[in-house]
mmCIF file of C-alpha atoms in Angstrom:
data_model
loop_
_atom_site.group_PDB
_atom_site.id
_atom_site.type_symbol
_atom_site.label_atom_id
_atom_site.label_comp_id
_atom_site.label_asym_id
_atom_site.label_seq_id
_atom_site.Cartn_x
_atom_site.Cartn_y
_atom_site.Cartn_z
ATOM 1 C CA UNK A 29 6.365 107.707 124.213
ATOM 2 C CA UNK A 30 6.701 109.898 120.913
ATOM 3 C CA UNK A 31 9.260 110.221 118.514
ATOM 4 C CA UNK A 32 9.064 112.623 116.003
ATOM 5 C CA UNK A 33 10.495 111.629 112.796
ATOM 6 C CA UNK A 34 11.954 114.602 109.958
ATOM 7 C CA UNK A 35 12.418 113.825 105.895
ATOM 8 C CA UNK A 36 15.399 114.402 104.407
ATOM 9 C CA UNK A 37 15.832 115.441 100.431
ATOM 10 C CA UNK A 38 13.613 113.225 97.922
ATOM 11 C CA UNK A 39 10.280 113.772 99.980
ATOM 12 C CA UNK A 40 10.429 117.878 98.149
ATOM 13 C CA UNK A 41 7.796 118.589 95.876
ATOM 14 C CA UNK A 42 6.500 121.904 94.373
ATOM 15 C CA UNK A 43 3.923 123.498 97.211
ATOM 16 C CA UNK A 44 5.029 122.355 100.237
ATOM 17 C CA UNK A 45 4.832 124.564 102.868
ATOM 18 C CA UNK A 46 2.040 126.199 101.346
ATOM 19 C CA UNK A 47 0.167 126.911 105.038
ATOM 20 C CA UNK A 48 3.248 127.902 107.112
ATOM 21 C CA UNK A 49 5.041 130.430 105.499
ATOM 22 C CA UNK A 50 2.827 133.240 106.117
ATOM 23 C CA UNK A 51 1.711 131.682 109.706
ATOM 24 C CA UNK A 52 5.685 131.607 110.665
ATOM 25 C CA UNK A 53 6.208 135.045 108.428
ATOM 26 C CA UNK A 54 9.050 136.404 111.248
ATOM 27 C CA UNK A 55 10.665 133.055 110.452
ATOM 28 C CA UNK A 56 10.356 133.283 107.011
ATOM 29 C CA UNK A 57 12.252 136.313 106.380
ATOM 30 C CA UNK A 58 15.106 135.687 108.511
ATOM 31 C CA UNK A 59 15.537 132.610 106.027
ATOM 32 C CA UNK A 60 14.769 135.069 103.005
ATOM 33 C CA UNK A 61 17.814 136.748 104.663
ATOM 34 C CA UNK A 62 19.963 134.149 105.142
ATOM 35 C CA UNK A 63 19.446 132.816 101.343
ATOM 36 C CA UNK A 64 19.290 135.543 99.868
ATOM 37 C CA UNK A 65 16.458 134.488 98.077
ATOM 38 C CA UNK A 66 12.720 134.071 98.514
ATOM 39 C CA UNK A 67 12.038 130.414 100.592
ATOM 40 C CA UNK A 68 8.363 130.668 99.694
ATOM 41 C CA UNK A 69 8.858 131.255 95.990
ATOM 42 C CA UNK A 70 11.299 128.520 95.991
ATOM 43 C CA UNK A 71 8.989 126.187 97.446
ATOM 44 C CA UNK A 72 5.389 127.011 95.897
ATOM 45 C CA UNK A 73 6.526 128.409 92.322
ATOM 46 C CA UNK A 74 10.029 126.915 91.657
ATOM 47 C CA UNK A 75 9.895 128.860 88.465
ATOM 48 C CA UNK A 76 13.921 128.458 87.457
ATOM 49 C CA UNK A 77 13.159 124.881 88.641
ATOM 50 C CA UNK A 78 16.081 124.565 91.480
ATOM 51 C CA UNK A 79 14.053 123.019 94.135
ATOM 52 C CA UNK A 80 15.537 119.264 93.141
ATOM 53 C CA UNK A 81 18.558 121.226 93.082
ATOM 54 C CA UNK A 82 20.842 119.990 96.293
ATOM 55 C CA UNK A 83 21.929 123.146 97.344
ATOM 56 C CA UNK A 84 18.457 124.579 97.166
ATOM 57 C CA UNK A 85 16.761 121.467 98.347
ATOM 58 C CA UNK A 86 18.334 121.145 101.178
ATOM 59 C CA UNK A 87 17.198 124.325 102.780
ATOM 60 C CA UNK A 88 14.356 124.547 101.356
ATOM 61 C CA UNK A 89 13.858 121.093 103.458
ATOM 62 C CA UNK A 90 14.902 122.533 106.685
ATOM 63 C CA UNK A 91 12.643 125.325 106.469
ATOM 64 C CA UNK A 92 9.160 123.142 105.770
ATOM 65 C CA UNK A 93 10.354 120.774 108.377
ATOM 66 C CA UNK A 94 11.243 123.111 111.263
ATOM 67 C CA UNK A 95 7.758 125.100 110.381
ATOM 68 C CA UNK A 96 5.749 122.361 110.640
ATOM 69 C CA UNK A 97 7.657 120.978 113.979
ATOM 70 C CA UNK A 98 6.894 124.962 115.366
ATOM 71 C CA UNK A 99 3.246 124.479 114.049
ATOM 72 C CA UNK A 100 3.084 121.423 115.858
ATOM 73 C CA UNK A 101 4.317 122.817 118.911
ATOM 74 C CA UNK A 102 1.542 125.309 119.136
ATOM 75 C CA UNK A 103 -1.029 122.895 118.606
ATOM 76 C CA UNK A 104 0.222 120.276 120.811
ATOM 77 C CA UNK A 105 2.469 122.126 123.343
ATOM 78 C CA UNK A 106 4.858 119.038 123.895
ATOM 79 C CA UNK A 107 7.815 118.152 122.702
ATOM 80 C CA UNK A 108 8.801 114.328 121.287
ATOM 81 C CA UNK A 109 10.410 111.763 123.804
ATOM 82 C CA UNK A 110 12.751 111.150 120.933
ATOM 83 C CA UNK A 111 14.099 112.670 117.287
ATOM 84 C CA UNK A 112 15.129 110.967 114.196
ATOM 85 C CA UNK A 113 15.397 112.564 111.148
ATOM 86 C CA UNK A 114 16.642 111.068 107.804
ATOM 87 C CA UNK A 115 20.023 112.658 106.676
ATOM 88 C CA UNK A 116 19.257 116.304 105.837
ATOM 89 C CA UNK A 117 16.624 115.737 108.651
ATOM 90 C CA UNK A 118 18.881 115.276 111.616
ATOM 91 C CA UNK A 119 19.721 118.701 111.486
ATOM 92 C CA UNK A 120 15.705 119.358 112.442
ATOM 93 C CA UNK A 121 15.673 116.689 114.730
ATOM 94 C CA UNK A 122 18.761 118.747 116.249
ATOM 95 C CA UNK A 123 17.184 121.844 116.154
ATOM 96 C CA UNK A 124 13.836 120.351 117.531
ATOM 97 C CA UNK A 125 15.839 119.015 120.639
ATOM 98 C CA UNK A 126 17.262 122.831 121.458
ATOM 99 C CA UNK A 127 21.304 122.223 120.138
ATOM 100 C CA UNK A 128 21.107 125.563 117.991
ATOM 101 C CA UNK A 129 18.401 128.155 117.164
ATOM 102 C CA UNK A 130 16.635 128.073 113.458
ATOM 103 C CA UNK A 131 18.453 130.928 112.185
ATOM 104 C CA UNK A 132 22.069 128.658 112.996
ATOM 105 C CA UNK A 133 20.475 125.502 111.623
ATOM 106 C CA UNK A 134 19.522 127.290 108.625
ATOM 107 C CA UNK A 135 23.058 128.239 108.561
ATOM 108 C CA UNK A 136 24.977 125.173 108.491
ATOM 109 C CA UNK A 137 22.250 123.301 105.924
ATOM 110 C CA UNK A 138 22.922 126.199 103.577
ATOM 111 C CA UNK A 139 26.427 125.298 103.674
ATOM 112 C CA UNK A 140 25.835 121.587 103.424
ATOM 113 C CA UNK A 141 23.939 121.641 100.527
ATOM 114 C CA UNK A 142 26.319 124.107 98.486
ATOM 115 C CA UNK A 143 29.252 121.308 100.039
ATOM 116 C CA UNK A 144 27.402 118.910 98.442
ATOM 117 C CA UNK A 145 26.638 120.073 95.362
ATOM 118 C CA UNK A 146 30.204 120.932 94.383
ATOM 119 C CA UNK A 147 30.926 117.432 94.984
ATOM 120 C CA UNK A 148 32.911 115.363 92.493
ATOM 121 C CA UNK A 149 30.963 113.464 90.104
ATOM 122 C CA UNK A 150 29.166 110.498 91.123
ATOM 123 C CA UNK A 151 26.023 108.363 91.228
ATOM 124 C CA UNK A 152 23.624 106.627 93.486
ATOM 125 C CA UNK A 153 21.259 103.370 92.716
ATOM 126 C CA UNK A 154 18.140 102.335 95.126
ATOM 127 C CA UNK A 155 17.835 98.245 95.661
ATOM 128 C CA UNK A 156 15.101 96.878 96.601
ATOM 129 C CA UNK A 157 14.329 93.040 97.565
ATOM 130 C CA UNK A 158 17.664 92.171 98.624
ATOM 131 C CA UNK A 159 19.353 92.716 101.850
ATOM 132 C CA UNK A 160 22.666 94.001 103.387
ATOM 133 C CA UNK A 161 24.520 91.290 103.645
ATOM 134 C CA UNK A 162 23.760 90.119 99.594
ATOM 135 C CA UNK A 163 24.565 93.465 98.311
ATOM 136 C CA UNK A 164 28.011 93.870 99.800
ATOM 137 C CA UNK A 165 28.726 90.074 98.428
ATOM 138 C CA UNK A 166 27.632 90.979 94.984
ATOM 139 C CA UNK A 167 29.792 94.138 94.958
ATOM 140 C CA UNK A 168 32.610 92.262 96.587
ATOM 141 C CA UNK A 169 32.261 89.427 93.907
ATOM 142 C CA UNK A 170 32.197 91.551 91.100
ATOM 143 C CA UNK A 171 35.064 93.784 92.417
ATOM 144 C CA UNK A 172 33.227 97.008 92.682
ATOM 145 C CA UNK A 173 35.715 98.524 95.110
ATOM 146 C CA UNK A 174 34.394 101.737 95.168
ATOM 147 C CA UNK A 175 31.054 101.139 95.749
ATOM 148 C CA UNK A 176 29.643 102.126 99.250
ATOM 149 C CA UNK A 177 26.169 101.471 101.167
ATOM 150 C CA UNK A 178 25.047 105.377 101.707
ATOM 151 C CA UNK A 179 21.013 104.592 103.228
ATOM 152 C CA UNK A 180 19.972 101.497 104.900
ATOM 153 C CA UNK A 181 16.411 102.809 105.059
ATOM 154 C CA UNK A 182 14.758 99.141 105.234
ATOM 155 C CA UNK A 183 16.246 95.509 105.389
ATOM 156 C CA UNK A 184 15.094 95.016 102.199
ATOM 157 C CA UNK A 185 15.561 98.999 100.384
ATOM 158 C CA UNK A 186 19.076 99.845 100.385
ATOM 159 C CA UNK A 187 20.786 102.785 98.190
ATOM 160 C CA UNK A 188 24.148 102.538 97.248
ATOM 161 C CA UNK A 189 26.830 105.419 95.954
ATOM 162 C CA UNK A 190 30.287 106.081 94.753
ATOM 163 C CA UNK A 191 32.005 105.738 91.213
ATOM 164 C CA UNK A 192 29.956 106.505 88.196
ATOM 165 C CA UNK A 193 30.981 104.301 85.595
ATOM 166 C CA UNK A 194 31.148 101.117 88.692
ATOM 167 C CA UNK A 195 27.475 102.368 89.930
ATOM 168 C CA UNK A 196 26.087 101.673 86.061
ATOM 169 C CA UNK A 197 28.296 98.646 86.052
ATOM 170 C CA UNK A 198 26.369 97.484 88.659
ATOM 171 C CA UNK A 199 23.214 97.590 87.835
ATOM 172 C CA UNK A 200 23.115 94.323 85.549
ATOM 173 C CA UNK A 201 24.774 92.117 88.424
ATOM 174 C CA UNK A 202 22.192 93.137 90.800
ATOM 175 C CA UNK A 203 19.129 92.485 88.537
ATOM 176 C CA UNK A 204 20.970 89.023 87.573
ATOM 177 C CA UNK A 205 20.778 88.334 90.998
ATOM 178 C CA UNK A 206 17.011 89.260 91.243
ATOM 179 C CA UNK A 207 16.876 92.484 92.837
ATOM 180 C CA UNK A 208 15.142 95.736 91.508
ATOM 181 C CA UNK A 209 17.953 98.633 90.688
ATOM 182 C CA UNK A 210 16.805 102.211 90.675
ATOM 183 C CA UNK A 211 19.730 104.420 89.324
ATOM 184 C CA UNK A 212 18.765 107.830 91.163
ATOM 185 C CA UNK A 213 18.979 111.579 89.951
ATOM 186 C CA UNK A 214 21.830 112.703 91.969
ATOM 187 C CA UNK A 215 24.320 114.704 90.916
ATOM 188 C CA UNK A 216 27.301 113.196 93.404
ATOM 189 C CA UNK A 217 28.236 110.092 95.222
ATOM 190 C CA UNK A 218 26.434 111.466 98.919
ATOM 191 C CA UNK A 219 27.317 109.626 101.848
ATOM 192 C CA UNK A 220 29.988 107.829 100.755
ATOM 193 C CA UNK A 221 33.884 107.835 100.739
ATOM 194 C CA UNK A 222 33.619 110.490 97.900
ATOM 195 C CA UNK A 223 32.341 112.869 100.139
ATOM 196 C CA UNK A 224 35.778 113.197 102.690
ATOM 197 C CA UNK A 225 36.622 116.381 100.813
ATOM 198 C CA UNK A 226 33.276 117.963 101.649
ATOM 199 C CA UNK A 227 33.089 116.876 105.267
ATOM 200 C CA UNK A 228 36.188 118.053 105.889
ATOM 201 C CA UNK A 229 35.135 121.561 104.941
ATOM 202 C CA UNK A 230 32.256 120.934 106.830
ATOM 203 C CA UNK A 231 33.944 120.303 109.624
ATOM 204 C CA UNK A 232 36.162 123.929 109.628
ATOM 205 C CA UNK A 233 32.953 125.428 109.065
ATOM 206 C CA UNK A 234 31.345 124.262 111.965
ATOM 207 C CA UNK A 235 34.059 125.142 114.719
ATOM 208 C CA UNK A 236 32.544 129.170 114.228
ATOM 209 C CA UNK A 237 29.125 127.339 116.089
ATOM 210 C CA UNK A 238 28.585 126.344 119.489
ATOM 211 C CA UNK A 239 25.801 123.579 120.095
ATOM 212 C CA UNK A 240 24.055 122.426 123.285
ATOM 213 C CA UNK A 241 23.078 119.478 125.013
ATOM 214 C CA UNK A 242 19.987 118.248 123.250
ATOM 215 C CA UNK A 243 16.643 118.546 125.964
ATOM 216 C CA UNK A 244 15.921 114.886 124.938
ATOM 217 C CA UNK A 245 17.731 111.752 122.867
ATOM 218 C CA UNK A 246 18.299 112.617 119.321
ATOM 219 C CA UNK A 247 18.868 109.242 117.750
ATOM 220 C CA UNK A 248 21.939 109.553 115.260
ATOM 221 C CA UNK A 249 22.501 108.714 111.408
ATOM 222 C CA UNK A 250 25.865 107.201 112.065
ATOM 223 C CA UNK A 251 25.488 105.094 114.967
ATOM 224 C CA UNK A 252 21.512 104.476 115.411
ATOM 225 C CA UNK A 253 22.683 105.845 118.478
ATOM 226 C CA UNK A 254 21.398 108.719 120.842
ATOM 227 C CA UNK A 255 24.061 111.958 120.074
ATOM 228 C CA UNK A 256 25.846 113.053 122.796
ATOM 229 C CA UNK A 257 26.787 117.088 123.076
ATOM 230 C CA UNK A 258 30.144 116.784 122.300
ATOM 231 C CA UNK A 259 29.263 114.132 118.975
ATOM 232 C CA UNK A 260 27.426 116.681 117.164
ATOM 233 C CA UNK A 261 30.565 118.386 114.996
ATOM 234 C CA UNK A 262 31.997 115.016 114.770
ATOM 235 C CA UNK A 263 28.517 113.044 113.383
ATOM 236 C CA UNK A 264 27.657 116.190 111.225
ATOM 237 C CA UNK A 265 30.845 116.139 109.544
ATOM 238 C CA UNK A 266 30.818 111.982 109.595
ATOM 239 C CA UNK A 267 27.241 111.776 108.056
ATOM 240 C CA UNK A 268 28.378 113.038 104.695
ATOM 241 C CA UNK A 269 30.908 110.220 104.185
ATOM 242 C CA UNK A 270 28.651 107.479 106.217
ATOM 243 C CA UNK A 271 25.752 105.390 105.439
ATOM 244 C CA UNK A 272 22.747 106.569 107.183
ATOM 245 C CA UNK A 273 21.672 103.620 109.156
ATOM 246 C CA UNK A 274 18.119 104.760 109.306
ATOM 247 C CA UNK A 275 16.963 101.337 109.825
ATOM 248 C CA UNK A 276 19.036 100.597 112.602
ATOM 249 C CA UNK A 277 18.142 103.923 114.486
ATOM 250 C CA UNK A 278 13.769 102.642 113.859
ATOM 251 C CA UNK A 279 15.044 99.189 115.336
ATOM 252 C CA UNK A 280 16.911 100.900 118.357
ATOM 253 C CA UNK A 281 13.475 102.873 119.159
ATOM 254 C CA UNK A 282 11.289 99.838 118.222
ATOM 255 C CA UNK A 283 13.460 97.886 120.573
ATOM 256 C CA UNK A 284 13.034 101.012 123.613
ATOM 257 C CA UNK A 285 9.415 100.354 123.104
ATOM 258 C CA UNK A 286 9.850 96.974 124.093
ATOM 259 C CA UNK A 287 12.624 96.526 126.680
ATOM 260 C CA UNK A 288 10.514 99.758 128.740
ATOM 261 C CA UNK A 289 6.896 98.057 128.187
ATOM 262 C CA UNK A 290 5.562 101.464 126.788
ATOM 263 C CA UNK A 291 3.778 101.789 123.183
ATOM 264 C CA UNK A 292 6.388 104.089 120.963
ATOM 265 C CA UNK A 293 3.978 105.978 118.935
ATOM 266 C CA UNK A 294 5.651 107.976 115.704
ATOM 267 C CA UNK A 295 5.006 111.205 113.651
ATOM 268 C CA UNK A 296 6.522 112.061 110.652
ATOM 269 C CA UNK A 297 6.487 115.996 110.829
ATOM 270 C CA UNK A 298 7.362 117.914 107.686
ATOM 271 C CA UNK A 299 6.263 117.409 103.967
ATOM 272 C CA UNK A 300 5.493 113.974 102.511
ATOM 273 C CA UNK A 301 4.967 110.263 104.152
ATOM 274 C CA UNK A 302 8.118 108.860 103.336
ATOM 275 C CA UNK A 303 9.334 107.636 106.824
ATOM 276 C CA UNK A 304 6.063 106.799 107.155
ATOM 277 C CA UNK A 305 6.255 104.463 104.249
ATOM 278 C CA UNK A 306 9.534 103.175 105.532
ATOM 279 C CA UNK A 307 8.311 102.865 109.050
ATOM 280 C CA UNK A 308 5.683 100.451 108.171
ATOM 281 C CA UNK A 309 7.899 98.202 106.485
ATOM 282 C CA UNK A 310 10.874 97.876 108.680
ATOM 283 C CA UNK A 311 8.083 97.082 111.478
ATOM 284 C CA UNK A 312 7.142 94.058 109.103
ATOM 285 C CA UNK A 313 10.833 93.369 108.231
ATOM 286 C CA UNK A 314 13.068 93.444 111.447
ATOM 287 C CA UNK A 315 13.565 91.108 114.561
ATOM 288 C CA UNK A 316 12.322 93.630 117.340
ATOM 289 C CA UNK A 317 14.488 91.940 119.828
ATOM 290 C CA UNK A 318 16.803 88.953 120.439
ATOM 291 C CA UNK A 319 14.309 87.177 121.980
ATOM 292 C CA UNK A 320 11.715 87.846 119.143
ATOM 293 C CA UNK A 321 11.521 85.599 115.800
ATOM 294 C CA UNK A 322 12.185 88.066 112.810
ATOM 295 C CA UNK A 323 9.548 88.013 110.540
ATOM 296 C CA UNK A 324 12.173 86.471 107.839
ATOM 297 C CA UNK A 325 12.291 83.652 109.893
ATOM 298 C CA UNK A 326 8.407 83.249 110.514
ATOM 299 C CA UNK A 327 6.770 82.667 107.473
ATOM 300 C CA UNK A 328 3.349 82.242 108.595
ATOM 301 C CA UNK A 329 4.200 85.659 110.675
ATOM 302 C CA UNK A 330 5.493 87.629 107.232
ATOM 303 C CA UNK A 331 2.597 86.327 105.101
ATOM 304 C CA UNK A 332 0.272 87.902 107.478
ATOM 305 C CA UNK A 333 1.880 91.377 107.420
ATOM 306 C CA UNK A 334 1.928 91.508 103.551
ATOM 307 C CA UNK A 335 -1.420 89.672 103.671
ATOM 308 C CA UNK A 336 -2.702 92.812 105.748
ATOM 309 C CA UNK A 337 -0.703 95.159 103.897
ATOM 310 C CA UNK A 338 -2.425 94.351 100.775
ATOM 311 C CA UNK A 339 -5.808 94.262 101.321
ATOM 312 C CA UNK A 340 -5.604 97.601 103.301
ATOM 313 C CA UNK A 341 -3.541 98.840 99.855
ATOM 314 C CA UNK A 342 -6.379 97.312 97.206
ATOM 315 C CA UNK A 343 -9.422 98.368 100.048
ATOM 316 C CA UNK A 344 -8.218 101.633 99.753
ATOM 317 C CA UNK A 345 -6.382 102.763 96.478
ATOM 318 C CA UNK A 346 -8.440 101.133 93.181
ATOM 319 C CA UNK A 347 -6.557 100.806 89.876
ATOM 320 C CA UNK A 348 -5.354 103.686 88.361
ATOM 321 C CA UNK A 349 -4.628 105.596 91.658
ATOM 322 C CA UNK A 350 -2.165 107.973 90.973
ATOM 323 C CA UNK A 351 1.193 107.914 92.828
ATOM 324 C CA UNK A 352 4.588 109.016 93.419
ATOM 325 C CA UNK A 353 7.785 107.168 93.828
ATOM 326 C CA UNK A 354 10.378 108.086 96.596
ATOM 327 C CA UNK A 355 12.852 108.192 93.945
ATOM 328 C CA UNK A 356 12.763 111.536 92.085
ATOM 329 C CA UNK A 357 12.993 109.519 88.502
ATOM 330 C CA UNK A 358 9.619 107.780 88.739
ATOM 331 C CA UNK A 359 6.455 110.188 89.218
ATOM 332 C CA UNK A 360 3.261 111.041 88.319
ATOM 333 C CA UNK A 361 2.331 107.267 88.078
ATOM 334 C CA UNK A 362 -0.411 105.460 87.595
ATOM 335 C CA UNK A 363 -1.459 101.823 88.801
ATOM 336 C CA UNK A 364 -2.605 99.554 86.471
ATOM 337 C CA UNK A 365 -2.799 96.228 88.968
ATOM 338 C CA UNK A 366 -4.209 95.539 92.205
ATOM 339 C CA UNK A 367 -1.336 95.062 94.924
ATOM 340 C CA UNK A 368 -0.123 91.621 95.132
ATOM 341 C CA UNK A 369 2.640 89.728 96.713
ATOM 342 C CA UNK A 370 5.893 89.232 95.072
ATOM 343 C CA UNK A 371 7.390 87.506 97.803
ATOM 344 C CA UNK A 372 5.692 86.200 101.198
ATOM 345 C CA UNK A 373 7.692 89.961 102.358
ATOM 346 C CA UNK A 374 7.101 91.935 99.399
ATOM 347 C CA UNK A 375 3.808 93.912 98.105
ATOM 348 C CA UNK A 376 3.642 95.528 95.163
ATOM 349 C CA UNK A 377 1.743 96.680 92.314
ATOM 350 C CA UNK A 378 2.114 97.341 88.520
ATOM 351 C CA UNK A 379 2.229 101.143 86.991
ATOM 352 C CA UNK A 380 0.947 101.775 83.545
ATOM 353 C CA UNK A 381 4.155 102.091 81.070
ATOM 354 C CA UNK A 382 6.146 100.520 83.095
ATOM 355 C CA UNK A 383 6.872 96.552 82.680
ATOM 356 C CA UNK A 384 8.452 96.117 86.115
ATOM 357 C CA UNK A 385 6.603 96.225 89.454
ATOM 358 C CA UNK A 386 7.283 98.867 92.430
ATOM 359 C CA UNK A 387 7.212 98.545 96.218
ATOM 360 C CA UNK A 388 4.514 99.581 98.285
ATOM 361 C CA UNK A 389 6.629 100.627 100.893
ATOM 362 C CA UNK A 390 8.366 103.640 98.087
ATOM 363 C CA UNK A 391 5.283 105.027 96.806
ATOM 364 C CA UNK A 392 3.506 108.618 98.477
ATOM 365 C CA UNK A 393 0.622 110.086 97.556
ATOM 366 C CA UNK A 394 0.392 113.383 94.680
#
C-alpha cells in the first residue's frame, strides 16, 4: 500500500517548483489568475521577500505540492492507497483524493492564508525531547492557561501556540525541565484557541463550495482519522483552532500496515523532506500496536534505532555539511560534530555558532 504524504508551511524555500511551472503552464496561469500575482516569480525570485509570508506561503505551498502530485501522476499513473498531508497540506491530500478541482483548492488556501495572517497577535515555540504528557504538566504547573498544543508531529517534537507574553514565559520552565525550546517566526497563535475568529470566517466562506466523496481515505489533522464527505467543512474550519495530530494520523497508517499484513510504503510529494524527517522518527518513537513494546519501553530496541540512525547520519554527511532546520529561524547551518546520542532516543549533532545541539530528525538538506 502507498500513502502519499503533502508538506505544509515551513518546508518553503526560494526555487521550489523550479521544474513544474512551465511543464503544468495551463495550471499555472489559472493560479496567476486566481492570485493575482505571478506563482512562479513568487516561488523562484521572491524579490519583495513574501514567500515566508502566511498569506503568500500558503498558496504558494498548494501550488508546488499539487504540481508535483500531477507530475507524479504522469509518471506513475496511480493514485496513493492513502493521503496525509501536514496542515496546509490536507488541502492537497484533499484535492489529490478528487473532493474539489485545483482551481477550488487554490481558492479556499488563498483565503486561509489571508484568515490567518490577519490573526491576532500571537506566538508559537517548537519542543523537542519531551513528550505530550510532560508538556501539558509543565504548562499546567506553571499556570500557562492559554497555552495550547497546535502540532504533535513526533512523540518527542511538539509545537505549542497561544498568548505572546505566556509563550516567552515559557520558554525558561521548559529548558529547566530539560527540553530544547525553539520560539518560531510566526506571526499568530495558528492552531490554537486564538484562531476561533478565523475559522469561523472560514467556515461562511466555505458553504459557497461543494466537495465530494474522496476516491480513497484521506487521513485527517483533527482526528488521525479517515475524513468522511460530509467532515470536510467541519475539519477545515476545526483545523485552524486544533492541534494537528500528525503523529497520531503516521501511527493510525503504521498500525493499517500491521493489522492488514501488507508493507505501507510512503512518499512525501511536494518540496522538501520534512515528513520524511518526521516519518523516520515517529517509526523509532511509537508503539506500532498494543501488542507491540514501544521503543520507550525497550531500551535495547531504541539504542539500536539511534545506533543505526547515527552511523547512517556520520557515513553519510561529514563535518561541516551544510543544513537547514525545519524551523524557519535556524538556516544555512553548518555541522561542526559528528552525530551522537543525547539520549538512548535522541541523535543529534552540533552546528558551528551555536552552543546547543539540534535533532536529526528537524534538519533538511540546502
Amino acid at each position: 500500500m502507498k500513502t502519499y504524504m503533502f508538506p505544509g508551511q515551513g518546508s518553503q524555500s526560494k526555487g521550489m517548483g523550479a521544474s513544474l511551472f512551465d511543464k503544468f503552464a495551463d495550471l499555472t496561469e489559472k493560479a496567476d489568475q486566481i492570485l493575482g500575482y505571478s506563482i512562479k516569480a513568487l516561488c523562484l525570485c521572491d524579490e519583495r521577500n513574501e514567500l515566508n509570508n502566511t498569506q503568500f506561503t500558503q498558496p504558494a505551498l498548494y501550488v508546488v505540492n499539487a504540481l508535483s502530485y500531477f507530475d507524479k501522476l504522469q509518471n506513475d499513473h496511480t493514485e496513493p492507497d492513502y493521503a496525509i498531508g501536514h496542515s496546509l497540506g490536507e488541502f492537497n491530500a484533499l484535492l489529490a483524493a478528487g473532493c474539489y478541482d485545483f482551481d477550488t483548492g487554490l481558492q479556499l488556501v488563498k483565503k486561509r492564508g489571508e484568515l490567518m495572517s490577519q490573526a491576532p497577535q500571537g506566538a508559537m515555540a517548537a519542543i523537542l525531547n519531551a513528550s505530550k504528557s510532560e508538556i501539558e504538566s509543565i504548562l499546567e504547573f506553571h499556570g500557562l492557561n492559554n497555552v495550547d498544543l497546535a502540532n504533535y508531529n513526533t512523540p518527542s517534537q511538539i509545537v505549542i501556540s497561544g498568548a505572546q507574553a505566556e509563550i516567552i514565559q515559557a520558554q525558561q520552565h521548559f529548558e529547566d525541565a530539560g527540553a530544547i525550546y525553539y520560539p518560531l517566526n510566526t506571526s499568530g497563535a495558528f492552531h490554537s484557541r486564538f484562531m476561533q475568529p478565523a475559522s469561523e470566517l472560514f467556515f461562511d466562506y466555505l458553504q459557497g463550495f461543494t466537495f465530494s466523496q474522496p476516491r480513497f481515505p484521506v487521513i485527517s489533522n483533527v482526528t488521525a482519522r479517515p475524513y468522511e464527505s460530509e467532515d470536510i467543512v467541519k475539519n477545515l474550519c476545526e483545523q485552524l483552532k486544533s492541534c494537528v495530530y500528525w503523529s497520531d494520523g503516521i501511527e493510525y497508517l503504521l498500525n493499517l500496515n500491521r493489522d492488514n499484513g501488507i508493507p505501507m510504503d510512503f512518499e512525501e510529494i511536494g518540496h522538501g523532506e520534512v515528513l520524511t524527517k518526521l516519518l523516520r522518527t515517529i517509526k523509532n518513537k511509537v508503539p506500532i500496536t498494543e501488542k507491540s513494546t514501544s521503543t520507550e519501553s525497550d531500551p535495547n530496541k531504541s539504542n539500536a534505532a539511534t545506533n543505526t540512525l547515527i552511523i547512517d547520519w556520520n557515513n553519510q554527511h561529514p563535518i561541516g555539511t551544510k543544513v537547514n532546520s525545519i524551523h524557519a529561524q535556524f538556516q544555512q547551518l553548518e555541522t561542526r560534530s559528528p552525530a551522537k546520542a543525547l539520549s538512548e532516543n535522541n541523535a543529534v549533532v552540533y552546528m558551528k555558532g551555536y552552543y546547543g545541539y539540534f535533532s536529526l530528525d528537524e534538519l533538511i538538506f540546502e
